mmCIF file of C-alpha atoms and ligand atoms in Angstrom:
data_model
loop_
_atom_site.group_PDB
_atom_site.id
_atom_site.type_symbol
_atom_site.label_atom_id
_atom_site.label_comp_id
_atom_site.label_asym_id
_atom_site.label_seq_id
_atom_site.Cartn_x
_atom_site.Cartn_y
_atom_site.Cartn_z
ATOM 1 C CA MET A 155 -20.825 158.199 99.341
ATOM 2 C CA LYS A 156 -20.368 161.079 101.409
ATOM 3 C CA LYS A 157 -17.544 162.979 100.007
ATOM 4 C CA LYS A 158 -14.460 163.204 102.000
ATOM 5 C CA GLN A 159 -14.410 166.422 104.314
ATOM 6 C CA ILE A 160 -11.246 168.295 103.457
ATOM 7 C CA ALA A 161 -9.205 171.227 104.350
ATOM 8 C CA ILE A 162 -5.599 172.638 101.700
ATOM 9 C CA VAL A 163 -3.423 174.389 103.922
ATOM 10 C CA THR A 164 -0.810 176.480 101.346
ATOM 11 C CA GLY A 165 2.446 176.935 102.683
ATOM 12 C CA ALA A 166 2.197 174.313 105.428
ATOM 13 C CA SER A 167 5.585 174.485 105.709
ATOM 14 C CA SER A 168 6.574 176.777 108.293
ATOM 15 C CA GLY A 169 5.629 180.609 109.845
ATOM 16 C CA ILE A 170 1.894 181.968 109.816
ATOM 17 C CA GLY A 171 0.721 178.991 107.363
ATOM 18 C CA ARG A 172 2.254 175.820 110.235
ATOM 19 C CA ARG A 173 0.357 177.850 112.667
ATOM 20 C CA ILE A 174 -3.037 177.840 110.682
ATOM 21 C CA ALA A 175 -2.581 174.548 109.902
ATOM 22 C CA ALA A 176 -1.748 173.013 112.987
ATOM 23 C CA GLY A 177 -5.083 174.171 113.985
ATOM 24 C CA LEU A 178 -7.467 173.685 111.354
ATOM 25 C CA PRO A 179 -8.811 169.631 112.625
ATOM 26 C CA ALA A 180 -8.868 171.076 116.271
ATOM 27 C CA ARG A 181 -11.705 173.676 114.654
ATOM 28 C CA TYR A 182 -13.094 171.966 111.770
ATOM 29 C CA SER A 183 -14.552 168.337 111.372
ATOM 30 C CA LEU A 184 -11.949 166.641 108.780
ATOM 31 C CA ASP A 185 -11.293 163.972 107.077
ATOM 32 C CA GLU A 186 -7.942 164.481 106.013
ATOM 33 C CA LEU A 187 -5.313 167.615 106.132
ATOM 34 C CA TRP A 188 -4.106 168.428 102.443
ATOM 35 C CA VAL A 189 -0.657 170.370 102.841
ATOM 36 C CA ILE A 190 1.212 172.285 100.927
ATOM 37 C CA ALA A 191 4.834 173.755 99.957
ATOM 38 C CA ARG A 192 8.197 173.195 98.853
ATOM 39 C CA SER A 193 9.741 171.730 101.909
ATOM 40 C CA GLY A 194 8.096 167.524 101.530
ATOM 41 C CA ASP A 195 9.771 166.894 104.822
ATOM 42 C CA LYS A 196 8.351 169.231 106.923
ATOM 43 C CA LEU A 197 5.442 169.203 105.376
ATOM 44 C CA ARG A 198 5.461 165.070 106.468
ATOM 45 C CA ALA A 199 6.376 166.037 109.528
ATOM 46 C CA LEU A 200 3.061 167.543 110.572
ATOM 47 C CA ARG A 201 1.619 164.116 110.481
ATOM 48 C CA GLU A 202 3.589 163.323 113.934
ATOM 49 C CA GLU A 203 1.928 166.799 115.065
ATOM 50 C CA LEU A 204 -1.726 165.596 113.952
ATOM 51 C CA ASN A 205 -4.233 163.371 114.935
ATOM 52 C CA ILE A 206 -5.978 163.306 111.173
ATOM 53 C CA PRO A 207 -4.701 161.957 107.802
ATOM 54 C CA VAL A 208 -2.109 164.315 106.886
ATOM 55 C CA ARG A 209 -1.270 164.346 102.944
ATOM 56 C CA ALA A 210 1.752 166.244 102.030
ATOM 57 C CA LEU A 211 2.098 167.614 98.795
ATOM 58 C CA PRO A 212 5.402 168.794 98.134
ATOM 59 C CA PHE A 213 4.680 171.570 95.478
ATOM 60 C CA ASP A 214 6.382 174.207 94.013
ATOM 61 C CA LEU A 215 3.321 176.357 93.166
ATOM 62 C CA THR A 216 5.299 178.785 91.195
ATOM 63 C CA LYS A 217 5.449 175.306 88.410
ATOM 64 C CA GLU A 218 2.841 174.982 86.073
ATOM 65 C CA GLU A 219 3.434 171.208 86.567
ATOM 66 C CA SER A 220 2.100 171.567 90.808
ATOM 67 C CA ILE A 221 -1.142 173.408 89.819
ATOM 68 C CA SER A 222 -2.582 171.037 88.095
ATOM 69 C CA ALA A 223 -0.683 167.878 89.240
ATOM 70 C CA LEU A 224 -3.777 169.694 92.208
ATOM 71 C CA ARG A 225 -6.655 169.714 89.933
ATOM 72 C CA THR A 226 -5.313 165.971 88.709
ATOM 73 C CA LEU A 227 -5.855 164.725 92.389
ATOM 74 C CA LEU A 228 -8.613 166.571 93.070
ATOM 75 C CA LYS A 229 -10.792 165.325 89.891
ATOM 76 C CA GLU A 230 -9.807 162.132 91.369
ATOM 77 C CA GLU A 231 -10.421 162.372 95.124
ATOM 78 C CA GLN A 232 -13.416 164.216 94.844
ATOM 79 C CA PRO A 233 -13.777 166.019 98.256
ATOM 80 C CA GLU A 234 -15.404 168.649 99.648
ATOM 81 C CA ILE A 235 -13.142 171.257 100.340
ATOM 82 C CA LYS A 236 -14.283 172.886 103.738
ATOM 83 C CA VAL A 237 -11.629 175.640 103.687
ATOM 84 C CA LEU A 238 -8.702 176.414 101.933
ATOM 85 C CA VAL A 239 -6.296 178.064 102.949
ATOM 86 C CA ASN A 240 -3.321 180.084 100.406
ATOM 87 C CA ALA A 241 -0.270 181.302 103.059
ATOM 88 C CA SER A 242 2.404 180.468 100.312
ATOM 89 C CA GLY A 243 3.716 184.131 99.793
ATOM 90 C CA TYR A 244 6.466 186.061 100.476
ATOM 91 C CA GLY A 245 8.397 189.148 99.396
ATOM 92 C CA LYS A 246 11.825 191.213 98.610
ATOM 93 C CA PHE A 247 12.811 194.578 100.356
ATOM 94 C CA GLU A 248 15.204 195.899 98.671
ATOM 95 C CA ARG A 249 14.511 198.933 95.836
ATOM 96 C CA PHE A 250 12.859 197.989 92.693
ATOM 97 C CA ASP A 251 15.781 198.330 90.116
ATOM 98 C CA ARG A 252 17.546 195.770 91.894
ATOM 99 C CA ILE A 253 15.309 192.987 92.700
ATOM 100 C CA ALA A 254 16.816 189.603 90.625
ATOM 101 C CA GLU A 255 14.269 188.765 87.893
ATOM 102 C CA THR A 256 13.973 185.325 89.159
ATOM 103 C CA ASP A 257 12.335 187.712 92.362
ATOM 104 C CA ALA A 258 10.568 190.563 91.004
ATOM 105 C CA ALA A 259 9.037 187.551 88.422
ATOM 106 C CA GLY A 260 8.256 184.917 91.722
ATOM 107 C CA MET A 261 6.707 186.759 93.722
ATOM 108 C CA VAL A 262 3.629 187.403 91.235
ATOM 109 C CA ASP A 263 3.670 183.703 90.557
ATOM 110 C CA LEU A 264 3.821 182.936 93.422
ATOM 111 C CA ASN A 265 1.564 185.660 95.799
ATOM 112 C CA CYS A 266 -0.654 185.883 92.924
ATOM 113 C CA ARG A 267 -0.738 183.768 89.784
ATOM 114 C CA ALA A 268 -0.867 180.012 92.103
ATOM 115 C CA LEU A 269 -2.850 182.107 94.586
ATOM 116 C CA THR A 270 -5.010 182.567 91.562
ATOM 117 C CA LEU A 271 -5.688 179.350 90.387
ATOM 118 C CA VAL A 272 -5.456 177.456 93.331
ATOM 119 C CA MET A 273 -8.680 178.980 94.330
ATOM 120 C CA GLN A 274 -10.124 178.299 91.055
ATOM 121 C CA ALA A 275 -9.156 174.999 91.439
ATOM 122 C CA ALA A 276 -10.198 174.741 94.404
ATOM 123 C CA LEU A 277 -13.665 176.187 93.790
ATOM 124 C CA PRO A 278 -15.618 173.505 92.076
ATOM 125 C CA TYR A 279 -15.242 171.361 95.317
ATOM 126 C CA CYS A 280 -16.186 173.905 97.574
ATOM 127 C CA ALA A 281 -19.980 173.485 99.078
ATOM 128 C CA LYS A 282 -22.371 175.780 101.171
ATOM 129 C CA GLY A 283 -19.669 176.737 104.249
ATOM 130 C CA SER A 284 -17.033 176.755 102.569
ATOM 131 C CA ILE A 285 -13.859 179.047 103.259
ATOM 132 C CA ILE A 286 -11.320 180.098 101.047
ATOM 133 C CA VAL A 287 -8.003 182.495 103.717
ATOM 134 C CA ASN A 288 -6.183 184.325 101.512
ATOM 135 C CA ILE A 289 -2.802 185.796 103.846
ATOM 136 C CA ALA A 290 -3.067 188.947 101.859
ATOM 137 C CA SER A 291 -0.402 191.779 104.714
ATOM 138 C CA VAL A 292 -1.078 195.179 105.969
ATOM 139 C CA ALA A 293 1.051 196.286 103.584
ATOM 140 C CA ALA A 294 -1.807 195.848 101.038
ATOM 141 C CA PHE A 295 -3.489 199.612 101.905
ATOM 142 C CA GLN A 296 -0.384 201.822 101.179
ATOM 143 C CA PRO A 297 2.581 201.601 98.877
ATOM 144 C CA VAL A 298 5.483 200.558 100.792
ATOM 145 C CA PRO A 299 8.419 201.451 98.725
ATOM 146 C CA PHE A 300 11.831 199.482 99.442
ATOM 147 C CA GLY A 301 9.061 196.865 99.296
ATOM 148 C CA ALA A 302 7.197 198.212 96.364
ATOM 149 C CA GLU A 303 6.156 194.459 94.486
ATOM 150 C CA TYR A 304 5.531 192.923 97.804
ATOM 151 C CA ALA A 305 3.139 195.689 98.785
ATOM 152 C CA ALA A 306 1.434 195.596 95.144
ATOM 153 C CA THR A 307 1.005 191.818 94.684
ATOM 154 C CA LYS A 308 -0.817 192.180 98.270
ATOM 155 C CA ALA A 309 -2.980 195.171 97.361
ATOM 156 C CA TYR A 310 -3.576 191.821 94.257
ATOM 157 C CA VAL A 311 -4.505 189.538 97.987
ATOM 158 C CA LEU A 312 -6.958 191.711 99.010
ATOM 159 C CA ALA A 313 -8.715 193.065 96.286
ATOM 160 C CA LEU A 314 -9.262 189.545 94.577
ATOM 161 C CA SER A 315 -10.299 187.866 98.039
ATOM 162 C CA ARG A 316 -13.092 190.731 98.976
ATOM 163 C CA ALA A 317 -14.983 191.123 95.060
ATOM 164 C CA VAL A 318 -14.281 187.134 94.441
ATOM 165 C CA ASN A 319 -16.308 187.201 98.227
ATOM 166 C CA LYS A 320 -18.693 189.012 97.342
ATOM 167 C CA GLU A 321 -19.767 187.115 93.861
ATOM 168 C CA LEU A 322 -19.337 183.888 95.856
ATOM 169 C CA ARG A 323 -21.924 184.758 98.530
ATOM 170 C CA PRO A 324 -25.122 182.946 96.676
ATOM 171 C CA ARG A 325 -22.922 180.175 96.412
ATOM 172 C CA GLY A 326 -22.613 180.329 100.588
ATOM 173 C CA ILE A 327 -18.931 179.832 99.866
ATOM 174 C CA ARG A 328 -16.607 182.814 101.968
ATOM 175 C CA VAL A 329 -13.422 184.101 101.088
ATOM 176 C CA LEU A 330 -11.539 186.286 103.659
ATOM 177 C CA ALA A 331 -8.074 188.797 103.814
ATOM 178 C CA VAL A 332 -6.443 188.457 106.507
ATOM 179 C CA CYS A 333 -3.486 191.429 106.623
ATOM 180 C CA PRO A 334 -1.025 190.283 109.150
ATOM 181 C CA TYR A 335 1.677 193.612 109.995
ATOM 182 C CA TRP A 336 5.074 192.506 110.418
ATOM 183 C CA THR A 337 4.948 189.037 112.623
ATOM 184 C CA LYS A 338 8.253 186.340 113.777
ATOM 185 C CA THR A 339 8.424 184.449 110.956
ATOM 186 C CA ASP A 340 10.997 182.540 108.515
ATOM 187 C CA PHE A 341 9.718 185.591 105.494
ATOM 188 C CA PHE A 342 12.336 187.694 106.874
ATOM 189 C CA ASP A 343 15.220 184.984 106.180
ATOM 190 C CA ARG A 344 14.376 185.951 102.202
ATOM 191 C CA ALA A 345 12.496 189.630 102.409
ATOM 192 C CA ASN A 346 15.314 191.430 104.602
ATOM 193 C CA GLY A 347 18.691 189.450 103.992
ATOM 194 C CA ASP A 348 20.853 192.946 103.241
ATOM 195 C CA ASN A 349 18.395 194.758 106.316
ATOM 196 C CA VAL A 350 17.630 197.135 103.918
ATOM 197 C CA ILE A 351 14.084 197.790 105.545
ATOM 198 C CA THR A 352 15.443 197.979 109.705
ATOM 199 C CA HIS A 353 12.542 199.482 111.756
ATOM 200 C CA PHE A 354 10.412 197.029 113.317
ATOM 201 C CA ASP A 355 7.866 198.642 115.859
ATOM 202 C CA CYS A 356 6.188 195.783 116.915
ATOM 203 C CA MET A 357 6.672 191.793 115.214
ATOM 204 C CA TYR A 358 3.483 189.652 116.277
ATOM 205 C CA ASP A 359 3.571 186.176 116.686
ATOM 206 C CA PRO A 360 2.361 183.913 114.402
ATOM 207 C CA ALA A 361 0.124 182.101 116.518
ATOM 208 C CA PHE A 362 -1.776 185.248 117.854
ATOM 209 C CA ILE A 363 -2.266 185.407 113.852
ATOM 210 C CA ALA A 364 -3.393 182.016 113.290
ATOM 211 C CA ASN A 365 -5.759 182.650 116.094
ATOM 212 C CA LYS A 366 -7.152 185.465 115.549
ATOM 213 C CA THR A 367 -7.570 184.487 111.298
ATOM 214 C CA PHE A 368 -9.714 182.214 113.275
ATOM 215 C CA LYS A 369 -11.617 184.247 115.154
ATOM 216 C CA ALA A 370 -12.643 186.124 111.631
ATOM 217 C CA MET A 371 -13.189 182.927 110.075
ATOM 218 C CA LYS A 372 -16.403 182.094 112.560
ATOM 219 C CA LYS A 373 -17.589 185.785 111.588
ATOM 220 C CA LYS A 374 -18.986 187.411 108.694
ATOM 221 C CA LYS A 375 -15.915 189.544 107.525
ATOM 222 C CA ASP A 376 -14.021 189.826 103.660
ATOM 223 C CA TYR A 377 -11.229 190.700 105.551
ATOM 224 C CA VAL A 378 -8.989 191.136 108.360
ATOM 225 C CA VAL A 379 -6.956 192.917 110.147
ATOM 226 C CA PRO A 380 -4.682 191.244 113.686
ATOM 227 C CA GLY A 381 -3.613 193.382 116.532
ATOM 228 C CA PHE A 382 -3.824 196.972 117.638
ATOM 229 C CA VAL A 383 -0.234 197.900 115.850
ATOM 230 C CA ALA A 384 -1.831 196.505 113.114
ATOM 231 C CA LYS A 385 -5.461 197.911 113.430
ATOM 232 C CA ALA A 386 -4.130 201.609 114.072
ATOM 233 C CA THR A 387 -2.021 201.784 110.810
ATOM 234 C CA HIS A 388 -4.197 200.338 109.312
ATOM 235 C CA ALA A 389 -7.179 203.405 110.349
ATOM 236 C CA LEU A 390 -4.697 206.040 109.433
ATOM 237 C CA THR A 391 -3.637 204.585 106.297
ATOM 238 C CA LYS A 392 -7.423 205.188 105.457
ATOM 239 C CA LEU A 393 -6.816 209.241 107.342
ATOM 240 C CA LEU A 394 -3.957 210.435 106.244
ATOM 241 C CA PRO A 395 -2.274 210.797 102.582
ATOM 242 C CA HIS A 396 -0.411 207.733 101.066
ATOM 243 C CA SER A 397 2.714 210.952 100.628
ATOM 244 C CA LEU A 398 2.702 211.329 103.407
ATOM 245 C CA VAL A 399 2.087 207.735 104.741
ATOM 246 C CA MET A 400 5.333 206.707 102.833
ATOM 247 C CA ARG A 401 7.377 209.943 104.333
ATOM 248 C CA VAL A 402 6.801 208.691 107.672
ATOM 249 C CA PHE A 403 7.874 204.674 106.792
ATOM 250 C CA LEU A 404 10.625 206.705 105.065
ATOM 251 C CA ALA A 405 11.787 208.425 107.874
ATOM 252 C CA GLN A 406 11.709 205.485 110.410
ATOM 253 C CA GLN A 407 14.459 203.647 107.682
ATOM 254 C CA HIS A 408 18.025 203.595 108.200
ATOM 255 C CA LEU A 409 18.224 203.848 103.800
ATOM 256 C CA ASN A 410 21.561 205.200 103.497
ATOM 257 C CA ASN A 411 23.057 204.498 99.845
ATOM 258 C CA LYS A 412 19.725 203.865 98.819
HETATM 259 N N1 LIG B 271 6.080 187.459 108.519
HETATM 260 C C1 LIG B 271 5.091 188.636 108.134
HETATM 261 O O1 LIG B 271 5.552 189.692 108.715
HETATM 262 C C2 LIG B 271 4.243 189.162 107.383
HETATM 263 C C3 LIG B 271 3.281 189.831 107.262
HETATM 264 C C4 LIG B 271 1.971 189.737 106.052
HETATM 265 C C5 LIG B 271 1.285 188.922 105.020
HETATM 266 N N2 LIG B 271 2.818 187.939 105.742
HETATM 267 C C6 LIG B 271 2.766 186.536 105.103
HETATM 268 O O2 LIG B 271 2.109 185.826 105.189
HETATM 269 C C7 LIG B 271 2.374 184.968 104.049
HETATM 270 C C8 LIG B 271 3.197 183.504 105.445
HETATM 271 O O3 LIG B 271 4.330 184.116 105.820
HETATM 272 P P1 LIG B 271 5.340 183.706 106.677
HETATM 273 O O4 LIG B 271 5.635 184.863 107.334
HETATM 274 O O5 LIG B 271 5.003 182.329 107.550
HETATM 275 O O6 LIG B 271 6.804 182.945 106.011
HETATM 276 P P2 LIG B 271 7.269 181.971 106.277
HETATM 277 O O7 LIG B 271 7.323 181.280 107.362
HETATM 278 O O8 LIG B 271 8.615 181.849 105.015
HETATM 279 O O9 LIG B 271 6.330 181.386 105.204
HETATM 280 C C9 LIG B 271 6.394 180.612 104.009
HETATM 281 C C10 LIG B 271 5.078 180.099 103.340
HETATM 282 O O10 LIG B 271 5.958 179.681 101.942
HETATM 283 C C11 LIG B 271 5.867 179.047 101.569
HETATM 284 N N3 LIG B 271 6.409 178.658 99.714
HETATM 285 C C12 LIG B 271 7.476 179.880 99.834
HETATM 286 N N4 LIG B 271 7.397 179.243 98.408
HETATM 287 C C13 LIG B 271 7.010 178.457 97.647
HETATM 288 C C14 LIG B 271 6.317 178.032 96.445
HETATM 289 N N5 LIG B 271 7.188 178.520 95.400
HETATM 290 N N6 LIG B 271 5.522 177.174 96.294
HETATM 291 C C15 LIG B 271 5.107 176.138 97.453
HETATM 292 N N7 LIG B 271 4.887 177.147 98.616
HETATM 293 C C16 LIG B 271 5.769 177.747 98.883
HETATM 294 C C17 LIG B 271 7.077 178.293 102.290
HETATM 295 O O11 LIG B 271 6.936 176.512 102.321
HETATM 296 P P3 LIG B 271 8.587 176.147 101.053
HETATM 297 O O12 LIG B 271 9.786 177.305 101.743
HETATM 298 O O13 LIG B 271 8.409 174.592 102.213
HETATM 299 O O14 LIG B 271 7.494 175.949 99.707
HETATM 300 C C18 LIG B 271 6.771 179.179 103.802
HETATM 301 O O15 LIG B 271 5.903 177.656 104.159
HETATM 302 C C19 LIG B 271 3.097 185.112 102.810
HETATM 303 O O16 LIG B 271 1.605 185.774 102.157
HETATM 304 C C20 LIG B 271 3.259 186.143 103.640
HETATM 305 O O17 LIG B 271 3.443 187.308 102.418
HETATM 306 C C21 LIG B 271 3.745 187.870 106.526
#
């Protein structure tokens, strides 16, 4: 019997993950779309929008039981995972020693630990032609003062994705890291509630990031930096010493009293 062809998207309740989830059925031949985030109501709303069966999995991926529930479901259903998108993630922009312990642990738990374990849970169900898309950030390319831990988690995502992509080449499975610049989503409500970071030279639309992601999924790249400003920033982080890059970033911010 032919296996059910599915895509799994974490962080599908809003922002970049939601745009990618909504765009997948038109681009891939899927029997089901599995969507993960904590907000079950927003995940269920996707059902009204899309023409394929949507399985809403309201999981908090920082909880051990959520990863086990995903593993159990995969074991029961034995699907073929054509696409896995890891878009669940968050940041906190604050001086490092002022970040609450729950967030200091939470960023690592969601951005690194959960992403790693979801990849591991999914891989036995991937086959030749499957693709894993991990949403990293341009912050992965440089240290970011006042976003220090967040940037470090994204450097982890980028390095993990590129190396695993090489490992999986013989199986015909790809891993693509997407490195967006500032993007207009709910991310900032959680990351920058205290307006610690004040200078945003450019804000991309999540639909633009999703479209660039879809294009990159068709190519053989292991990472993509969507947009001109993002690409220019990336190039500067390659050319200039990071001490200078950090000094310029700090000079742009209004970090009085910090
Ligand atoms: N916006 C930017 O400027 C920017 C730039 C570069 C990279 N990124 C990255 O892009 C990805 C998507 O972020 P976004 O900008 O689209 O922000 P967003 O709109 O806030 O989306 C974040 C997603 O993560 C989910 N999430 C948060 N905590 C979770 C948890 N404990 N368990 C499961 N899911 C959880 C959220 O859903 P629930 O709240 O319903 O759980 C939501 O669906 C993130 O990895 C972010 O780091 C964003």
